[in-house]
Amino acid sequence: MKIAFVGKGGSGKTTLSSLFIRHLAATGAPVVAVDADINQHLGAALGLSDEEAAALPAMGAHLPLIKEYLRGDNPRIASADSMIKTTPPGQGSRLLRVREDNPVYAACARPVRLDGDEIRLMATGPFTESDLGVACYHSKVGAVELCLNHLVDGPDEYVVVDMTAGSDSFASGMFTRFDMTFLVAEPTRKGVSVYRQYKEYARDFGVALKVVGNKVQGEDDVDFLRSEVGDDLLVTVGHSDWVRAMEKGRPPRFDFLEPANRTALRTLRNAADDSYAHRDWERYTRQMVHFHLRNAESWGNAKTGADLAAQVDPGFVLSEGLTLSEELGLAEGFSAVQPA
């Protein structure tokens, strides 16, 4: 399942996404976690030191490798240089799977040992001094979108993405790449404003959206959130001494998390798992193509000097039912210089 955590800055979405990742790992579920926020804090929330978090490879820095690997033998893609963040897979493309080893994970993912099990952590990379005044952050999350477009995941596998704050998630089609989106909202007018934006923008795309009330102190807060978001309110989370210790860099064992908060995490997982019954690979592929054609016309054709609409394979539908042997035309080998 592909799961996004969104919300306004300071809502606690990174903290809650890290708790959800720890909860999954504690059950032995395979997890790929992605920090796609402009403020790169997921690594620290998962227990990495500042030095370890800073050493995470930036996905954007490995974009040429990602493109070349995913391109495979797709005859519709002349070169990796002609791929953009929305390029969809087709016959001959290489696909990514949660449990496998591949050059993309080797270059961009690092193992993180949690109480329950080991997960893979990937990060877009921080906004650097060289980016100031010349680049937008959405150029960095393009590597995440490209990987999600080529990802085949099953019901017992989890890809958890900590998205950029606020409504910036709608600057690309990546908001349609998820089976479930958890919007973290505080019980304040500002806290629910992002919910209204997200609900309105996602209305025509079939986005499964549930609200997680955070920093809730009593029934009055719960009543406020319910009056503002209605049935989209899934669960609420209150104060946590465990989280406070984690934020100080001294978390106890995860099984010491408060029972009420453990119950809330189980509710999140159940909601994510239940969304699997509504997974529609044809719609998923159709939306992928929709945003690719929009980006091609808006800027991609001019940037690459190619007609990127020709990259669309009209007979291809991404599906977990695809086997390696069914990725027709796939090159047998791939070589790239990997980081030490």
Coordinates of N, CA, C and O in Angstrom, one line a residue, residues 16 19-20 22-24 26-27 182 211-213 234-240 254-273:
L16 N 3.9 11.8 13.2 CA 2.9 10.7 13.0 C 3.3 9.7 12.0 O 3.1 8.5 12.1
L19 N 5.8 7.5 13.6 CA 5.2 6.5 14.5 C 4.5 5.4 13.7 O 4.6 4.2 14.1
F20 N 3.9 5.8 12.6 CA 3.2 4.8 11.8 C 4.2 3.8 11.2 O 4.0 2.6 11.1
R22 N 7.2 3.1 12.5 CA 7.6 2.2 13.6 C 6.6 1.1 13.9 O 7.0 0.0 14.2
H23 N 5.3 1.5 13.8 CA 4.2 0.5 14.1 C 4.3 -0.6 13.0 O 4.2 -1.8 13.4
L24 N 4.4 -0.3 11.8 CA 4.5 -1.3 10.7 C 5.7 -2.2 10.9 O 5.7 -3.4 10.8
A26 N 7.3 -2.8 13.6 CA 7.1 -3.7 14.8 C 6.4 -4.9 14.5 O 6.5 -5.9 15.2
T27 N 5.6 -4.9 13.4 CA 4.8 -6.1 13.0 C 5.6 -7.0 12.0 O 5.1 -8.0 11.5
F182 N -3.3 10.4 4.7 CA -3.7 10.8 6.0 C -3.3 12.3 6.2 O -2.2 12.6 6.0
V211 N -8.7 12.1 8.0 CA -8.1 13.1 8.9 C -7.6 12.5 10.2 O -8.4 11.7 10.8
V212 N -6.4 12.8 10.6 CA -5.9 12.4 11.9 C -5.8 13.7 12.7 O -5.0 14.6 12.5
G213 N -6.6 13.8 13.8 CA -6.6 14.9 14.7 C -5.4 14.8 15.6 O -5.2 13.8 16.3
L234 N -10.8 10.3 11.2 CA -10.6 8.9 11.4 C -10.3 8.6 12.9 O -10.8 7.7 13.5
V235 N -9.4 9.4 13.5 CA -8.9 9.1 14.8 C -8.2 10.4 15.3 O -7.8 11.2 14.5
T236 N -8.1 10.5 16.6 CA -7.3 11.6 17.2 C -6.2 11.1 18.1 O -6.3 10.0 18.6
V237 N -5.2 12.0 18.2 CA -4.0 11.6 19.0 C -3.7 12.8 20.0 O -3.8 14.0 19.6
G238 N -3.4 12.4 21.2 CA -3.2 13.5 22.2 C -1.7 13.5 22.6 O -0.8 13.1 21.8
H239 N -1.5 14.1 23.8 CA -0.1 14.2 24.3 C 0.6 12.9 24.4 O -0.1 11.9 24.8
S240 N 1.9 12.8 24.2 CA 2.6 11.6 24.3 C 4.0 11.8 25.0 O 4.8 12.5 24.4
F254 N 9.7 1.0 21.6 CA 8.5 1.4 21.0 C 7.3 0.8 21.7 O 6.2 1.4 21.7
D255 N 7.4 -0.4 22.3 CA 6.3 -1.0 22.9 C 5.9 -0.3 24.2 O 4.9 -0.6 24.8
F256 N 6.6 0.8 24.6 CA 6.3 1.6 25.7 C 5.4 2.8 25.3 O 4.9 3.6 26.1
L257 N 5.1 2.9 24.0 CA 4.2 4.0 23.5 C 2.8 3.8 24.2 O 2.4 2.6 24.4
E258 N 2.2 4.9 24.6 CA 0.9 4.8 25.3 C -0.1 4.0 24.6 O -0.2 4.0 23.4
P259 N -0.9 3.2 25.3 CA -1.9 2.3 24.7 C -2.8 3.0 23.8 O -3.2 2.5 22.7
A260 N -3.3 4.2 24.2 CA -4.2 4.9 23.3 C -3.6 5.3 22.0 O -4.3 5.2 20.9
N261 N -2.4 5.6 22.0 CA -1.7 6.0 20.8 C -1.4 4.7 19.9 O -1.4 4.8 18.7
R262 N -1.1 3.6 20.6 CA -0.9 2.4 19.8 C -2.2 2.0 19.1 O -2.2 1.5 18.0
T263 N -3.3 2.2 19.8 CA -4.6 1.9 19.2 C -4.9 2.8 18.0 O -5.4 2.3 17.0
A264 N -4.5 4.1 18.2 CA -4.7 5.0 17.0 C -3.9 4.5 15.8 O -4.4 4.6 14.7
L265 N -2.7 4.1 16.0 CA -1.8 3.6 14.9 C -2.4 2.3 14.3 O -2.4 2.2 13.0
R266 N -3.0 1.5 15.1 CA -3.7 0.3 14.5 C -4.9 0.7 13.6 O -5.2 0.1 12.6
T267 N -5.6 1.8 14.1 CA -6.7 2.3 13.3 C -6.2 2.8 11.9 O -6.9 2.6 10.9
L268 N -5.1 3.5 11.9 CA -4.5 4.0 10.7 C -4.2 2.8 9.8 O -4.5 2.9 8.5
R269 N -3.6 1.8 10.3 CA -3.2 0.7 9.5 C -4.4 0.0 8.9 O -4.5 -0.4 7.7
N270 N -5.4 -0.2 9.7 CA -6.7 -0.8 9.3 C -7.3 0.0 8.1 O -7.8 -0.6 7.2
A271 N -7.3 1.3 8.3 CA -7.9 2.1 7.2 C -7.1 2.0 5.9 O -7.6 1.9 4.8
A272 N -5.7 2.0 6.1 CA -4.9 1.8 4.9 C -5.1 0.5 4.2 O -5.3 0.3 3.0
D273 N -5.2 -0.6 5.0 CA -5.4 -1.9 4.5 C -6.8 -2.1 3.8 O -6.9 -2.7 2.8

